[in-house]
JSON list of C-alpha atoms in Angstrom, two decimals:
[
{"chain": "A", "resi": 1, "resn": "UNK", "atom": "CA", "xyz": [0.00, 0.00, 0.00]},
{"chain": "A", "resi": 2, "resn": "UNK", "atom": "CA", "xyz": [0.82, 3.64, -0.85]},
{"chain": "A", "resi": 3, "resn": "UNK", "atom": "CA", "xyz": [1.52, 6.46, 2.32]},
{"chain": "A", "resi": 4, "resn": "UNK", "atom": "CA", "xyz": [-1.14, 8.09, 0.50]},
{"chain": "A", "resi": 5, "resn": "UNK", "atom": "CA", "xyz": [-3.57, 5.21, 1.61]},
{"chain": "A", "resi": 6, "resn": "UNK", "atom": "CA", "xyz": [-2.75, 4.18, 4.91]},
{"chain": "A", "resi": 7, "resn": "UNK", "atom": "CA", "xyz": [-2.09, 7.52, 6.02]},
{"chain": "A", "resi": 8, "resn": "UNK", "atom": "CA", "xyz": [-4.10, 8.75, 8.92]},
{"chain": "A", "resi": 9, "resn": "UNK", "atom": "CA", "xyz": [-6.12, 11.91, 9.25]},
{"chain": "A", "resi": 10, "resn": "UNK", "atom": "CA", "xyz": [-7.54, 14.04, 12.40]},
{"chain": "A", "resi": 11, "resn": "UNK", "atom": "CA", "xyz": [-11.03, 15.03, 11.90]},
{"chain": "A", "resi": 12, "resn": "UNK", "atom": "CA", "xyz": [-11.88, 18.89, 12.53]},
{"chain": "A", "resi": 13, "resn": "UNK", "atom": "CA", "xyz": [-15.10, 21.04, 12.57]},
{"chain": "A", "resi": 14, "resn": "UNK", "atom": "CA", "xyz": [-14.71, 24.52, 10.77]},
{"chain": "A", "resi": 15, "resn": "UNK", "atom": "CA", "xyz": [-16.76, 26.99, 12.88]},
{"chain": "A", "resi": 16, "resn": "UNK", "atom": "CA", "xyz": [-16.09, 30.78, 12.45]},
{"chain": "A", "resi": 17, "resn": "UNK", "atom": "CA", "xyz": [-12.77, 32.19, 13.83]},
{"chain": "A", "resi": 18, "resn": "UNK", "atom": "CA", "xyz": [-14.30, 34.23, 16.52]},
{"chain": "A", "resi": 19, "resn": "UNK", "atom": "CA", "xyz": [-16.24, 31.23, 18.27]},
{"chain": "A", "resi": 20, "resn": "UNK", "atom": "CA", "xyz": [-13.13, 29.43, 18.02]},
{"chain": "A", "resi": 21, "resn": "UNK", "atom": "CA", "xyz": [-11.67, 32.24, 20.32]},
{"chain": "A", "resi": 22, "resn": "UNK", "atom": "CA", "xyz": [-14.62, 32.35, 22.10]},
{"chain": "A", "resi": 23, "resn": "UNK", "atom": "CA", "xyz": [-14.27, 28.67, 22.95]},
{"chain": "A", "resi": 24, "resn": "UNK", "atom": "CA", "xyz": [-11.06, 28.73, 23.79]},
{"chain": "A", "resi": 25, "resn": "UNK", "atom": "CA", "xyz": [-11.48, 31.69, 26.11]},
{"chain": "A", "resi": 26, "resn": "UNK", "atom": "CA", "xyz": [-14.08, 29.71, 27.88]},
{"chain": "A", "resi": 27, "resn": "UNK", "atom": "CA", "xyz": [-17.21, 32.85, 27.26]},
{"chain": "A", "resi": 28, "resn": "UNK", "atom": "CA", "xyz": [-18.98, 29.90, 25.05]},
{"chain": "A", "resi": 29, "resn": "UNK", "atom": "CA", "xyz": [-19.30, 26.36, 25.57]},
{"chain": "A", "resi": 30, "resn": "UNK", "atom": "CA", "xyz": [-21.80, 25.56, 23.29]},
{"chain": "A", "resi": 31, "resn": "UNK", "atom": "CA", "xyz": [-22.41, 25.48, 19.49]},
{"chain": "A", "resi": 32, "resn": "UNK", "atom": "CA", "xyz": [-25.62, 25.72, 17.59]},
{"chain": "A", "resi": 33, "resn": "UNK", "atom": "CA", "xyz": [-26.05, 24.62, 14.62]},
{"chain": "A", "resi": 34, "resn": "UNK", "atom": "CA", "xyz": [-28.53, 23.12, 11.74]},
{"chain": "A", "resi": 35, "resn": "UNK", "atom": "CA", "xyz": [-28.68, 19.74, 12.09]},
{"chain": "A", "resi": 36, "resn": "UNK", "atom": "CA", "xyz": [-27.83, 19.25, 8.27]},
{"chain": "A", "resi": 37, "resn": "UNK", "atom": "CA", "xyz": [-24.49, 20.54, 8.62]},
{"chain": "A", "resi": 38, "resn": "UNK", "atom": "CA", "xyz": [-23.26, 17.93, 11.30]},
{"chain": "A", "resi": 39, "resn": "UNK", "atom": "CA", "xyz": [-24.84, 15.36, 10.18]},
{"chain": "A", "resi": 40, "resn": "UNK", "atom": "CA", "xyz": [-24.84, 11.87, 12.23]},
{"chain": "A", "resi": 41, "resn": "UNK", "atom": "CA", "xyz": [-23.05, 11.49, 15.27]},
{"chain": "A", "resi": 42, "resn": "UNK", "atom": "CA", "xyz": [-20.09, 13.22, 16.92]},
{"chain": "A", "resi": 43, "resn": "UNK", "atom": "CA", "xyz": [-17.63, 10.55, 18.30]},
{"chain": "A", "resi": 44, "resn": "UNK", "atom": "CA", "xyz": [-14.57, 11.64, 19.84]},
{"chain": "A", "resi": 45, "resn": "UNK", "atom": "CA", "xyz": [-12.41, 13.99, 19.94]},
{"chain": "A", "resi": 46, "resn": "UNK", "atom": "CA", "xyz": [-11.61, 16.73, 17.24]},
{"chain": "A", "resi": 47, "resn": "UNK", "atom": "CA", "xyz": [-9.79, 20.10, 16.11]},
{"chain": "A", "resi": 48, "resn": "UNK", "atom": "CA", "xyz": [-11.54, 23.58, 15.56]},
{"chain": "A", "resi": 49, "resn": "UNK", "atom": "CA", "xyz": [-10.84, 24.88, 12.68]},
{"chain": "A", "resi": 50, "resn": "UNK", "atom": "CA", "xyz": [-11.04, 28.43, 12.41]},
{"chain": "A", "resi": 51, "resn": "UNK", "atom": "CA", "xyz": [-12.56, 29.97, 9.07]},
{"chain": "A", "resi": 52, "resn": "UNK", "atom": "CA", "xyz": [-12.21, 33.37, 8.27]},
{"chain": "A", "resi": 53, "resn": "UNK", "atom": "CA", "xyz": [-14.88, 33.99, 5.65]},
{"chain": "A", "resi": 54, "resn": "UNK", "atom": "CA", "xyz": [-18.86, 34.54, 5.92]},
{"chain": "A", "resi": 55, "resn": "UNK", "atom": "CA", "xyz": [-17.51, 36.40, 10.06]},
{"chain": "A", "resi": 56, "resn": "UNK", "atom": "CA", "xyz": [-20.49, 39.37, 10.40]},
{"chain": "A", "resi": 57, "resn": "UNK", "atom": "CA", "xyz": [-19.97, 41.44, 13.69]},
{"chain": "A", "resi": 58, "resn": "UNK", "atom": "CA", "xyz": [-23.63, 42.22, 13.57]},
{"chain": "A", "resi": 59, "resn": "UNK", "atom": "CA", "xyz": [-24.73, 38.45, 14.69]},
{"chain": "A", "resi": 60, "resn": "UNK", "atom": "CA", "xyz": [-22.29, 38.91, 17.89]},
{"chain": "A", "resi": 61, "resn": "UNK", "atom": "CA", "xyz": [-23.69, 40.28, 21.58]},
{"chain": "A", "resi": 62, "resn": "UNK", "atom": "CA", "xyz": [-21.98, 43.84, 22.16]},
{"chain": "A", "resi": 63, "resn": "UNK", "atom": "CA", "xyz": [-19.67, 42.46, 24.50]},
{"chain": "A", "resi": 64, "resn": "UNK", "atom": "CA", "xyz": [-18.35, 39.62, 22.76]},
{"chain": "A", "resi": 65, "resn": "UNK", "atom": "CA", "xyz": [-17.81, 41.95, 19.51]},
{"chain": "A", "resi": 66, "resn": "UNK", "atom": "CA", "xyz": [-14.25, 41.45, 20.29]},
{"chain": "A", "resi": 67, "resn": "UNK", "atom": "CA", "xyz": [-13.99, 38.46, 19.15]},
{"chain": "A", "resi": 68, "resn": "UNK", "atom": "CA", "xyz": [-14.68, 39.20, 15.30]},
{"chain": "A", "resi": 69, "resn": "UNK", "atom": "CA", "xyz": [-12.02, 42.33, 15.54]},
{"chain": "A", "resi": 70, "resn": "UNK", "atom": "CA", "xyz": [-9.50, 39.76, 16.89]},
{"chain": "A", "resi": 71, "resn": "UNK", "atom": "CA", "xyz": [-9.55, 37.09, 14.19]},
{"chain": "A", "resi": 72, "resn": "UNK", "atom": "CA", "xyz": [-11.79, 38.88, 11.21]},
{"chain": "A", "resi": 73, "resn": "UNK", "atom": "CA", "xyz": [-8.85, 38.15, 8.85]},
{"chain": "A", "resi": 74, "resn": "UNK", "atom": "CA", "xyz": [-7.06, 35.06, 8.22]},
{"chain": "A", "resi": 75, "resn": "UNK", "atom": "CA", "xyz": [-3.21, 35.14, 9.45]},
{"chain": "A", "resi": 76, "resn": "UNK", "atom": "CA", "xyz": [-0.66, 35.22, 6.13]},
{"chain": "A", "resi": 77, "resn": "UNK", "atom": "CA", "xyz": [1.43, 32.24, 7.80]},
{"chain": "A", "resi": 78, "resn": "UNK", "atom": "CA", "xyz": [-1.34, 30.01, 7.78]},
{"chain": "A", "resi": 79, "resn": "UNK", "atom": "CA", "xyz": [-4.58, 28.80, 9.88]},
{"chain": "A", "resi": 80, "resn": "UNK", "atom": "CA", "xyz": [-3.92, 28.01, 13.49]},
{"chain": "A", "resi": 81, "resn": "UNK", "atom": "CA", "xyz": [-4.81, 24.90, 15.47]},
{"chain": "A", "resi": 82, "resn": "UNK", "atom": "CA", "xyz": [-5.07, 25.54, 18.71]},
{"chain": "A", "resi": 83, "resn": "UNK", "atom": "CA", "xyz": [-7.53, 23.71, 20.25]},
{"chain": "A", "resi": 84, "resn": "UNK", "atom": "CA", "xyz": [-9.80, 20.39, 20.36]},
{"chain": "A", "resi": 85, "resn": "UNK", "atom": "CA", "xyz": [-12.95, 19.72, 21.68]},
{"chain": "A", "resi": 86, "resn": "UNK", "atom": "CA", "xyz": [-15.07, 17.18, 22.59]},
{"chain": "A", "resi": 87, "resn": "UNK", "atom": "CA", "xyz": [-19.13, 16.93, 22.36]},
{"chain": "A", "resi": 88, "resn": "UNK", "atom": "CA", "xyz": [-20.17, 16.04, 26.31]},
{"chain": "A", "resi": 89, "resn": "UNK", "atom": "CA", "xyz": [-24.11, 16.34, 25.69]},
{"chain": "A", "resi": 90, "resn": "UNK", "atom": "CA", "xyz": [-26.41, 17.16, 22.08]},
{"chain": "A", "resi": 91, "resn": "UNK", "atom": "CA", "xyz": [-29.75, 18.66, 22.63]},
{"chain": "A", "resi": 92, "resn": "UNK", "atom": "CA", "xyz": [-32.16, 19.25, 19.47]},
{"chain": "A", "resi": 93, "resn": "UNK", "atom": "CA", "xyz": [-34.01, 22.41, 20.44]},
{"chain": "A", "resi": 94, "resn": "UNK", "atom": "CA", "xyz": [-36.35, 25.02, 18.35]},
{"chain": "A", "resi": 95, "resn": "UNK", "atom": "CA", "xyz": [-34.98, 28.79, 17.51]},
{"chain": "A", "resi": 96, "resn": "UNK", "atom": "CA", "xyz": [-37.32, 29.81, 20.32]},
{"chain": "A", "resi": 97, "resn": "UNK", "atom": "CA", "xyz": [-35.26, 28.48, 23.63]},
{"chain": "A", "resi": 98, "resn": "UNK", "atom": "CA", "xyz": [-32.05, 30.59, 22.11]},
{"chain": "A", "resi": 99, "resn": "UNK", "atom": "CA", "xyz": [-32.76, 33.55, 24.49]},
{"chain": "A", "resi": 100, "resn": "UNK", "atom": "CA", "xyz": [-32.74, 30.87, 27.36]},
{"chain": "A", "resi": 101, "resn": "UNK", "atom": "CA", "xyz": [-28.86, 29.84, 25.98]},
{"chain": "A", "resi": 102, "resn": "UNK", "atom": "CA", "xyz": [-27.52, 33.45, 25.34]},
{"chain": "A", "resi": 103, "resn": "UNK", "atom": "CA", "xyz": [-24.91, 33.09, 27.81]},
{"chain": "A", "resi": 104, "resn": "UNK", "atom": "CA", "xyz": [-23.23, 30.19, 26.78]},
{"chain": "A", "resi": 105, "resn": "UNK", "atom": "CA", "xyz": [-22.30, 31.83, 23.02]},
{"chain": "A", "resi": 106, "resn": "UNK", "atom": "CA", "xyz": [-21.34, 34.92, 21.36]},
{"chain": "A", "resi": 107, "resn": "UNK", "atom": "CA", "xyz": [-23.78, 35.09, 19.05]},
{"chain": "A", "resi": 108, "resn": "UNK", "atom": "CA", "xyz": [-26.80, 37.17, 19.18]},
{"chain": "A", "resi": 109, "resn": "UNK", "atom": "CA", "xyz": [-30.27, 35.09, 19.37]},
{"chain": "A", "resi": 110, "resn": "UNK", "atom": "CA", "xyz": [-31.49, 36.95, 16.30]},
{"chain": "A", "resi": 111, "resn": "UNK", "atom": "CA", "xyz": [-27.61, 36.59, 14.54]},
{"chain": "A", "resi": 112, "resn": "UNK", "atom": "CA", "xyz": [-28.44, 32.66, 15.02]},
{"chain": "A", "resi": 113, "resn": "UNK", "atom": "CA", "xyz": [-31.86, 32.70, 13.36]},
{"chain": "A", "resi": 114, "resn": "UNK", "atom": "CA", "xyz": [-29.89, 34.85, 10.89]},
{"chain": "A", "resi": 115, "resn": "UNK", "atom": "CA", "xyz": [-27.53, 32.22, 10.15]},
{"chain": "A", "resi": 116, "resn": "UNK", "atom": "CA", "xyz": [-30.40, 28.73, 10.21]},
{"chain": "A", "resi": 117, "resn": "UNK", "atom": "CA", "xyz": [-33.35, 28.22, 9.28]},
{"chain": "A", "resi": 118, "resn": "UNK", "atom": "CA", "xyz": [-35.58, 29.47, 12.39]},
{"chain": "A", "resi": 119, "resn": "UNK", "atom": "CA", "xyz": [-38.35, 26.91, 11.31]},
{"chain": "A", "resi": 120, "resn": "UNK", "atom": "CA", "xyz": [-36.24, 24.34, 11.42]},
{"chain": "A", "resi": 121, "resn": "UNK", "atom": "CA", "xyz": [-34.65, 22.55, 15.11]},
{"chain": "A", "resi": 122, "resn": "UNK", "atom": "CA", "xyz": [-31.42, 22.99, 15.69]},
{"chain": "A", "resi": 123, "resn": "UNK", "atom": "CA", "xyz": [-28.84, 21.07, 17.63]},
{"chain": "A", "resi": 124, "resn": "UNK", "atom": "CA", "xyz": [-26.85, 22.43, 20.32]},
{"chain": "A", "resi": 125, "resn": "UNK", "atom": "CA", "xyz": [-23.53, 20.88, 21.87]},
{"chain": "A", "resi": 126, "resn": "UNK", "atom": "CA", "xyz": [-21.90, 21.56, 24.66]},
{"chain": "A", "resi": 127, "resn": "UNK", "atom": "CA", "xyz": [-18.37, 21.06, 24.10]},
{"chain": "A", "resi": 128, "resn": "UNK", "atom": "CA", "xyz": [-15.38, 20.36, 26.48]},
{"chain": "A", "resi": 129, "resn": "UNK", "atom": "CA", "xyz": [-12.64, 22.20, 24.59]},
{"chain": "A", "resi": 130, "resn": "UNK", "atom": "CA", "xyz": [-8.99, 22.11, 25.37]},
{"chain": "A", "resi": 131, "resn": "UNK", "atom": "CA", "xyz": [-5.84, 24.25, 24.72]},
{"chain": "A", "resi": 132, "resn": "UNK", "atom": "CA", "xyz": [-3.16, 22.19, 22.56]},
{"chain": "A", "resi": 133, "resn": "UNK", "atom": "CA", "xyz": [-0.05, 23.18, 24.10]},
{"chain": "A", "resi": 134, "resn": "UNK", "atom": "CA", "xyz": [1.72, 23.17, 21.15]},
{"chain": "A", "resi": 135, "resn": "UNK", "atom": "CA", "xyz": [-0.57, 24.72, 18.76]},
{"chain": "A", "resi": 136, "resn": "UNK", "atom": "CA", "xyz": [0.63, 24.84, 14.82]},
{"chain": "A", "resi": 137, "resn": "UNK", "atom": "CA", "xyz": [0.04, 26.96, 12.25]},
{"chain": "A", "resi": 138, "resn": "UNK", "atom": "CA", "xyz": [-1.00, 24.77, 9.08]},
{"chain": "A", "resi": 139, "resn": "UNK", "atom": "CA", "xyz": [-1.18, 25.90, 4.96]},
{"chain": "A", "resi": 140, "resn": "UNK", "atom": "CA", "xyz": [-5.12, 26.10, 3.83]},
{"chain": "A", "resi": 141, "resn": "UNK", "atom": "CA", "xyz": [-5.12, 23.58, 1.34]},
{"chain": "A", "resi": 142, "resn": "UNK", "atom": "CA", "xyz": [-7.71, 22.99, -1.18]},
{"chain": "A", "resi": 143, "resn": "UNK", "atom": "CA", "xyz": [-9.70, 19.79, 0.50]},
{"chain": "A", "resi": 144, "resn": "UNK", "atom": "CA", "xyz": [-10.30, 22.21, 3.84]},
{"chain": "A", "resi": 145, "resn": "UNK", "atom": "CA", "xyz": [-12.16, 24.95, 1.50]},
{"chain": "A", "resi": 146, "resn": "UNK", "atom": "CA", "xyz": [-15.74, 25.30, 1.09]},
{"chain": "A", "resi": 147, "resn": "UNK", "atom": "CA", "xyz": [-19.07, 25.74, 2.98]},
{"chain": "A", "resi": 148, "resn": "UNK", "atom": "CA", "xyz": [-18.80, 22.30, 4.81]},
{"chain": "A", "resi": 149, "resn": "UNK", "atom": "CA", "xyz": [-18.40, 21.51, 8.83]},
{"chain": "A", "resi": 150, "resn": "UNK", "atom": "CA", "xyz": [-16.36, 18.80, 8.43]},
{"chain": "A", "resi": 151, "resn": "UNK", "atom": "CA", "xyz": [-12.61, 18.23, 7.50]},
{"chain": "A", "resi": 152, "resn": "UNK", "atom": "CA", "xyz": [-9.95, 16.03, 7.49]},
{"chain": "A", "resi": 153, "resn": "UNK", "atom": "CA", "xyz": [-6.50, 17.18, 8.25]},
{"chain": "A", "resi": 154, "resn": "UNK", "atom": "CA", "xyz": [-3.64, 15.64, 7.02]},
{"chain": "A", "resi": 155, "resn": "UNK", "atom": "CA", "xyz": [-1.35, 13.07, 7.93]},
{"chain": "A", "resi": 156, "resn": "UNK", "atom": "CA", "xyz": [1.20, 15.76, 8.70]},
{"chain": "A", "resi": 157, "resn": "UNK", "atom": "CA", "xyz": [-0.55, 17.96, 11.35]},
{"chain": "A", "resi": 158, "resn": "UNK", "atom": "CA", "xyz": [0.37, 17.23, 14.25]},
{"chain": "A", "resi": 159, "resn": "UNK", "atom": "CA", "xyz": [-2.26, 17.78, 16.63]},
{"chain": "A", "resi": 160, "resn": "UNK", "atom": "CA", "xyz": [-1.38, 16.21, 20.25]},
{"chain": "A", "resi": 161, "resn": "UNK", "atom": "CA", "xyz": [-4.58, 15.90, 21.73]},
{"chain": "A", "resi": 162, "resn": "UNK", "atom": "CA", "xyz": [-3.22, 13.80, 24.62]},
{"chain": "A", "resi": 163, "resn": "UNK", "atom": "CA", "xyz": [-1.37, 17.14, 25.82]},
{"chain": "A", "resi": 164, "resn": "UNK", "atom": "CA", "xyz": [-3.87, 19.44, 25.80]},
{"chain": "A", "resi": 165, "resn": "UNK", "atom": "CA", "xyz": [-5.36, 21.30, 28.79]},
{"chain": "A", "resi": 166, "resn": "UNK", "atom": "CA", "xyz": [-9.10, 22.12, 28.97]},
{"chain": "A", "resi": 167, "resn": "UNK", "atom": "CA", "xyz": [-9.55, 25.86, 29.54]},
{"chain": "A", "resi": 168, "resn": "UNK", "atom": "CA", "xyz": [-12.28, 25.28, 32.32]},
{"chain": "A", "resi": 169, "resn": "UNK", "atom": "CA", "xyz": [-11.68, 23.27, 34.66]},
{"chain": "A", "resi": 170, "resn": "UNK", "atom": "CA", "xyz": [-13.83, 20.55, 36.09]},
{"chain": "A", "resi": 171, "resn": "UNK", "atom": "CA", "xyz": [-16.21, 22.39, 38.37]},
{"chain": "A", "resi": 172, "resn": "UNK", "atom": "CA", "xyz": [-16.29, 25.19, 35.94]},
{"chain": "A", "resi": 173, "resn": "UNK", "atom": "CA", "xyz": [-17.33, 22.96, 33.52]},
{"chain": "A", "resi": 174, "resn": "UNK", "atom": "CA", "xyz": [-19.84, 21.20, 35.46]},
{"chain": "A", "resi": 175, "resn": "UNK", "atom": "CA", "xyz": [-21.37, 24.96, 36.50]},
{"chain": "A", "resi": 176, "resn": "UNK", "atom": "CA", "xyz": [-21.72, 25.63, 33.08]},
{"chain": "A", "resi": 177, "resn": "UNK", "atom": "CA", "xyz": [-23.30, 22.34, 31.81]},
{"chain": "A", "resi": 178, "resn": "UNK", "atom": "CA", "xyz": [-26.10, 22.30, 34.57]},
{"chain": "A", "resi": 179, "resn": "UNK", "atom": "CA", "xyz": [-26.44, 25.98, 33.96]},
{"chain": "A", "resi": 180, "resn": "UNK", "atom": "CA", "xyz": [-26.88, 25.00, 29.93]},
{"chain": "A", "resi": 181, "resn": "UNK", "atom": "CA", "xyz": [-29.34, 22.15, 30.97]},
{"chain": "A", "resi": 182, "resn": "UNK", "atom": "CA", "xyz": [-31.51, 24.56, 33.38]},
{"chain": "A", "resi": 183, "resn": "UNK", "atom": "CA", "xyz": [-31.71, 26.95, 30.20]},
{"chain": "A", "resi": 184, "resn": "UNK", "atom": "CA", "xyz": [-33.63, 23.79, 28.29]},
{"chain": "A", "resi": 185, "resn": "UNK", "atom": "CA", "xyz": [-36.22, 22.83, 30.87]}
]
């Protein structure tokens, strides 16, 4: 067999540059999104993947606007890995219980109906995300472009998931997922 065939890859979601901040900063700890763009089921662990196109600073709260102004343009060296994350709990929910969630993401409620389908349910995960302690800066390549949520990296990133630290810790964590399951009932 060829490299090219046994060679192994490391799934990663592509969600906009400023959530991945956001996540890694700990201010969100859940994503929502339409259930067509993720579809079956989330096993494991995998990178963020920042993407720098479709950002609009109008869907964020006012005080998470920061975010967008931090990573609204894609670094000339390349796209950085810094993080992976893990889906703890799914929830399929309507566009009406995102007030309830506000906290747990920088989006606006209305910037999220912006973005799906408000007739539609939407899925939200609550993500354990952790810091790779040797983050990399990796070349865009053709495969990772285009309006889809899931990649494959390469054989050559090296993305050490085993050394990463979450950026809550466990009773931070556990505040935040009761706190997202009391916004559902």
């Amino acid at each position: 067999m060829s490299d090219a065939t046994t060679a192994e890859t490391i799934p990663a979601l592509k969600e906009r540059a400023g959530v991945v901040n956001a996540l890694l900063d700990g201010a969100q700890t859940v994503l929502v999104r339409h259930p067509t763009l993720d579809p079956g089921t989330i096993d494991g662990e995998f990178a963020l993947y920042p993407a720098y196109s479709h950002q609009d600073p109008a869907r964020y709260q006012s005080q998470y606007e920061h975010y967008y102004h931090r990573s609204s343009a894609k670094p000339d060296a390349g796209v950085p890995i810094r993080a992976v994350a893990e889906v703890r709990e799914e929830y399929t929910v309507s566009s009406d219980v995102l007030e309830a969630l506000s906290r747990h993401y920088v989006y606006t409620p209305d910037g999220l109906r912006d973005k799906y389908d408000p007739d539609d349910d939407l899925r939200v995960l609550l993500l354990r995300v952790a810091a790779l302690v040797s983050p990399q800066l990796i070349e865009e390549r053709g495969s990772y472009r285009g309006c889809r949520a899931w990649i494959d990296l390469e054989d050559d990133v090296d993305v050490d998931a085993e050394a990463a630290l979450p950026v809550l810790d466990d009773a931070a964590f556990a505040e935040r997922r009761a706190a997202v399951r009391d916004a559902l009932e």
